[in-house]
Amino acid sequence: MKNIAELINTGMIKHQHVHEKTSGADEVANVFNLFCEQLIIVFPASSAVLKDENSKKAFKQQWLQAFKENGITKLEYLRAGLKVARAQNTDFLPSTGKFIAWCKQGISEQIGLPTPDELIRMLMDFSAQRGIIEAEDYPFPNDACYWLVTDLMYESRERNLSKKDLLEQARIALLDMTKKILDGYEVPKPVKRISSAPVGVTLTREQSLNRIQEIKRKFMIGKSDEKTVS
């Protein structure tokens, strides 16, 4: 999978509606010309900033450098960022930092991963079923979610994470998994790693519901410094 810099340097990106051959220099220019066009459409007020060739050139240089420094090196990131941008209720161009955050926010969803909050809820739901179903048999949305949840549970146990720290760990784990997948990483199949309960012990429905309530009290009711269950 080519990264943005490679695509620009080799002139490999072409507009999907343009079929005729162009020179390498023209194709390099097309990359950010098309990107700027999309931003102007999404944020009409940006036309006041990108009003001439000098301002557009400075804009392209500044944003490309920011992309490189923040790991936004795949075209998928730009698509994800533009998708989030279209949902914003503003006509004004975002800062490079804000757009980069949108790229990272949208890319995980684009490749089938949850948001940090969704990952925490997934962890809570799985924790409530421990003793009823093993992790490798649990109906996670995909294999990546299995590894994310079980790794997060392990981190929670080992480091006794607070709600705030657990959410930050979920965010970091998702960014790492996203980067791996975009770089061609093949997510392995689930393997047995976490024992749900002692052999022969099965939770009743009432015990399962009680566990859900306990998890919600410790993670969801505004006490950011409370600790996770072990």
CSV table of C-alpha atoms in Angstrom, one decimal:
chain,number,residue,atom,x,y,z
A,1,MET,CA,0.0,0.0,0.0
A,2,LYS,CA,1.6,3.3,-1.1
A,3,ASN,CA,1.9,6.1,1.3
A,4,ILE,CA,1.0,9.7,0.5
A,5,ALA,CA,4.6,10.8,0.1
A,6,GLU,CA,5.4,7.9,-2.3
A,7,LEU,CA,2.3,8.6,-4.3
A,8,ILE,CA,3.2,12.3,-4.6
A,9,ASN,CA,6.9,11.7,-5.4
A,10,THR,CA,6.2,9.1,-8.1
A,11,GLY,CA,3.1,10.8,-9.5
A,12,MET,CA,0.9,7.8,-9.1
A,13,ILE,CA,-2.3,9.5,-7.9
A,14,LYS,CA,-4.8,10.3,-10.7
A,15,HIS,CA,-8.3,11.7,-10.5
A,16,GLN,CA,-10.7,8.8,-10.9
A,17,HIS,CA,-12.5,10.7,-13.8
A,18,VAL,CA,-9.3,11.6,-15.7
A,19,HIS,CA,-8.2,8.9,-18.1
A,20,GLU,CA,-5.7,10.6,-20.3
A,21,LYS,CA,-2.0,10.4,-19.6
A,22,THR,CA,-0.3,13.4,-18.0
A,23,SER,CA,3.3,14.2,-17.1
A,24,GLY,CA,4.8,13.2,-13.7
A,25,ALA,CA,4.8,16.9,-12.6
A,26,ASP,CA,1.2,17.3,-13.6
A,27,GLU,CA,0.2,14.2,-11.6
A,28,VAL,CA,2.1,15.4,-8.5
A,29,ALA,CA,0.2,18.7,-8.7
A,30,ASN,CA,-3.1,16.9,-9.1
A,31,VAL,CA,-2.8,15.2,-5.7
A,32,PHE,CA,-3.1,18.3,-3.6
A,33,ASN,CA,-5.0,20.3,-6.2
A,34,LEU,CA,-7.8,17.7,-5.8
A,35,PHE,CA,-7.4,17.7,-2.0
A,36,CYS,CA,-7.7,21.5,-1.9
A,37,GLU,CA,-10.8,21.3,-4.2
A,38,GLN,CA,-12.5,19.0,-1.7
A,39,LEU,CA,-11.7,21.2,1.2
A,40,ILE,CA,-13.1,24.2,-0.6
A,41,ILE,CA,-16.3,22.4,-1.3
A,42,VAL,CA,-16.6,21.2,2.2
A,43,PHE,CA,-15.5,24.5,3.8
A,44,PRO,CA,-16.6,27.3,1.4
A,45,ALA,CA,-15.0,30.0,3.6
A,46,SER,CA,-11.6,28.5,2.8
A,47,SER,CA,-11.7,30.1,-0.6
A,48,ALA,CA,-10.8,33.4,1.1
A,49,VAL,CA,-7.6,31.8,2.4
A,50,LEU,CA,-6.7,29.8,-0.7
A,51,LYS,CA,-7.3,32.8,-3.0
A,52,ASP,CA,-4.2,32.7,-5.2
A,53,GLU,CA,-1.4,30.3,-6.3
A,54,ASN,CA,1.1,31.5,-3.6
A,55,SER,CA,-1.4,30.9,-0.8
A,56,LYS,CA,-2.3,27.5,-2.2
A,57,LYS,CA,1.4,26.6,-2.6
A,58,ALA,CA,2.1,27.6,1.0
A,59,PHE,CA,-1.0,25.7,2.2
A,60,LYS,CA,0.0,22.5,0.4
A,61,GLN,CA,3.6,22.6,1.8
A,62,GLN,CA,2.4,23.3,5.4
A,63,TRP,CA,-0.2,20.5,5.4
A,64,LEU,CA,2.0,17.9,3.7
A,65,GLN,CA,4.7,18.5,6.3
A,66,ALA,CA,2.1,18.2,9.1
A,67,PHE,CA,0.8,14.9,7.6
A,68,LYS,CA,4.3,13.5,7.5
A,69,GLU,CA,5.1,14.5,11.1
A,70,ASN,CA,1.9,13.0,12.4
A,71,GLY,CA,1.9,9.7,10.5
A,72,ILE,CA,-0.8,10.6,8.1
A,73,THR,CA,0.9,8.8,5.2
A,74,LYS,CA,-1.9,6.8,3.7
A,75,LEU,CA,-4.5,8.0,1.2
A,76,GLU,CA,-7.1,6.2,3.4
A,77,TYR,CA,-6.4,8.7,6.2
A,78,LEU,CA,-7.3,11.7,3.9
A,79,ARG,CA,-10.5,10.0,2.8
A,80,ALA,CA,-11.4,9.3,6.5
A,81,GLY,CA,-10.6,12.9,7.4
A,82,LEU,CA,-12.7,14.3,4.6
A,83,LYS,CA,-15.6,12.1,5.6
A,84,VAL,CA,-15.5,13.5,9.2
A,85,ALA,CA,-15.1,17.0,7.8
A,86,ARG,CA,-18.3,16.7,5.8
A,87,ALA,CA,-20.2,16.0,9.0
A,88,GLN,CA,-19.0,19.3,10.6
A,89,ASN,CA,-21.5,22.2,10.8
A,90,THR,CA,-19.1,25.0,9.7
A,91,ASP,CA,-17.9,26.8,6.6
A,92,PHE,CA,-14.5,27.5,7.9
A,93,LEU,CA,-11.3,25.6,7.2
A,94,PRO,CA,-10.0,23.6,10.2
A,95,SER,CA,-6.4,23.8,11.5
A,96,THR,CA,-4.0,21.1,10.4
A,97,GLY,CA,-4.1,19.7,13.9
A,98,LYS,CA,-7.9,19.4,13.9
A,99,PHE,CA,-8.0,17.8,10.4
A,100,ILE,CA,-5.3,15.3,11.4
A,101,ALA,CA,-7.4,14.4,14.5
A,102,TRP,CA,-10.3,13.8,12.1
A,103,CYS,CA,-8.2,11.6,9.9
A,104,LYS,CA,-7.3,9.4,12.9
A,105,GLN,CA,-10.8,9.5,14.2
A,106,GLY,CA,-12.3,8.3,11.0
A,107,ILE,CA,-9.7,5.8,9.8
A,108,SER,CA,-10.4,3.2,12.5
A,109,GLU,CA,-14.1,3.1,11.6
A,110,GLN,CA,-13.3,2.9,7.9
A,111,ILE,CA,-11.4,-0.4,8.5
A,112,GLY,CA,-13.9,-1.9,10.8
A,113,LEU,CA,-12.6,-1.0,14.2
A,114,PRO,CA,-14.6,0.6,17.1
A,115,THR,CA,-14.1,4.0,18.7
A,116,PRO,CA,-12.4,4.1,22.1
A,117,ASP,CA,-15.7,4.5,23.8
A,118,GLU,CA,-17.2,1.5,21.8
A,119,LEU,CA,-14.1,-0.5,22.7
A,120,ILE,CA,-14.6,0.1,26.4
A,121,ARG,CA,-18.3,-0.9,26.1
A,122,MET,CA,-17.2,-4.0,24.3
A,123,LEU,CA,-14.8,-4.8,27.2
A,124,MET,CA,-17.6,-4.3,29.7
A,125,ASP,CA,-20.0,-6.5,27.8
A,126,PHE,CA,-17.4,-9.3,27.5
A,127,SER,CA,-16.5,-8.9,31.2
A,128,ALA,CA,-20.1,-9.5,32.2
A,129,GLN,CA,-20.1,-12.8,30.2
A,130,ARG,CA,-16.9,-14.2,31.7
A,131,GLY,CA,-17.8,-17.5,33.3
A,132,ILE,CA,-20.4,-18.1,30.6
A,133,ILE,CA,-18.3,-17.9,27.5
A,134,GLU,CA,-14.6,-18.0,26.8
A,135,ALA,CA,-12.9,-15.1,25.0
A,136,GLU,CA,-12.1,-17.1,21.9
A,137,ASP,CA,-15.8,-18.2,21.6
A,138,TYR,CA,-17.2,-14.7,22.3
A,139,PRO,CA,-18.9,-13.1,19.3
A,140,PHE,CA,-16.6,-10.2,18.8
A,141,PRO,CA,-17.2,-8.2,15.6
A,142,ASN,CA,-13.9,-9.3,14.1
A,143,ASP,CA,-10.5,-10.8,15.1
A,144,ALA,CA,-9.0,-7.4,15.7
A,145,CYS,CA,-11.6,-6.6,18.4
A,146,TYR,CA,-10.8,-9.9,20.1
A,147,TRP,CA,-7.1,-8.9,20.5
A,148,LEU,CA,-8.0,-5.3,21.4
A,149,VAL,CA,-10.4,-6.4,24.2
A,150,THR,CA,-8.2,-9.2,25.6
A,151,ASP,CA,-5.1,-7.0,25.6
A,152,LEU,CA,-7.1,-4.2,27.2
A,153,MET,CA,-8.4,-6.5,29.9
A,154,TYR,CA,-4.8,-7.8,30.6
A,155,GLU,CA,-3.5,-4.2,30.9
A,156,SER,CA,-6.4,-3.3,33.2
A,157,ARG,CA,-5.6,-6.2,35.5
A,158,GLU,CA,-1.8,-5.7,35.5
A,159,ARG,CA,-1.8,-2.0,36.0
A,160,ASN,CA,-5.1,-1.5,37.9
A,161,LEU,CA,-6.1,1.3,35.4
A,162,SER,CA,-8.6,4.1,36.3
A,163,LYS,CA,-11.5,4.9,34.0
A,164,LYS,CA,-9.5,7.8,32.5
A,165,ASP,CA,-6.4,5.7,32.0
A,166,LEU,CA,-8.3,2.8,30.5
A,167,LEU,CA,-9.9,5.1,27.9
A,168,GLU,CA,-6.5,6.5,27.0
A,169,GLN,CA,-5.1,3.0,26.7
A,170,ALA,CA,-8.0,2.1,24.4
A,171,ARG,CA,-7.2,5.1,22.2
A,172,ILE,CA,-3.6,4.2,22.0
A,173,ALA,CA,-4.4,0.5,21.2
A,174,LEU,CA,-6.7,1.5,18.4
A,175,LEU,CA,-4.2,3.8,16.8
A,176,ASP,CA,-1.6,1.1,17.0
A,177,MET,CA,-3.9,-1.5,15.5
A,178,THR,CA,-5.0,0.9,12.8
A,179,LYS,CA,-1.5,1.6,11.7
A,180,LYS,CA,-0.6,-2.1,11.7
A,181,ILE,CA,-3.6,-3.0,9.5
A,182,LEU,CA,-2.9,-0.1,7.1
A,183,ASP,CA,0.7,-1.4,6.8
A,184,GLY,CA,-0.6,-4.8,5.8
A,185,TYR,CA,-0.7,-6.6,9.1
A,186,GLU,CA,-2.8,-9.8,9.1
A,187,VAL,CA,-4.7,-10.0,12.3
A,188,PRO,CA,-4.2,-13.5,13.7
A,189,LYS,CA,-7.1,-15.7,14.7
A,190,PRO,CA,-8.2,-15.8,18.4
A,191,VAL,CA,-6.3,-18.2,20.7
A,192,LYS,CA,-7.0,-19.0,24.4
A,193,ARG,CA,-5.4,-16.4,26.6
A,194,ILE,CA,-7.9,-15.4,29.4
A,195,SER,CA,-9.5,-18.0,31.6
A,196,SER,CA,-13.1,-16.8,32.1
A,197,ALA,CA,-13.7,-18.6,35.4
A,198,PRO,CA,-12.6,-21.7,37.4
A,199,VAL,CA,-13.5,-25.0,35.7
A,200,GLY,CA,-17.1,-26.0,36.6
A,201,VAL,CA,-18.2,-22.5,37.7
A,202,THR,CA,-21.0,-20.9,35.6
A,203,LEU,CA,-22.6,-17.6,36.4
A,204,THR,CA,-26.3,-17.3,36.7
A,205,ARG,CA,-28.2,-14.6,34.9
A,206,GLU,CA,-28.6,-12.7,38.1
A,207,GLN,CA,-24.8,-12.9,38.8
A,208,SER,CA,-24.1,-11.7,35.2
A,209,LEU,CA,-26.4,-8.7,35.6
A,210,ASN,CA,-24.8,-7.9,38.9
A,211,ARG,CA,-21.4,-7.9,37.3
A,212,ILE,CA,-22.6,-5.5,34.6
A,213,GLN,CA,-23.9,-3.1,37.2
A,214,GLU,CA,-20.6,-3.4,39.1
A,215,ILE,CA,-18.6,-2.6,35.9
A,216,LYS,CA,-20.9,0.4,35.1
A,217,ARG,CA,-20.5,1.8,38.6
A,218,LYS,CA,-16.7,1.6,38.3
A,219,PHE,CA,-16.3,2.9,34.8
A,220,MET,CA,-19.4,4.8,33.8
A,221,ILE,CA,-20.5,6.9,36.7
A,222,GLY,CA,-18.2,9.9,36.7
A,223,LYS,CA,-15.6,8.7,39.2
A,224,SER,CA,-12.6,8.9,37.0
A,225,ASP,CA,-10.2,7.7,39.6
A,226,GLU,CA,-12.0,4.5,40.6
A,227,LYS,CA,-10.1,1.4,39.7
A,228,THR,CA,-11.1,-1.5,37.4
A,229,VAL,CA,-12.2,-4.9,38.6
A,230,SER,CA,-9.4,-7.5,38.8
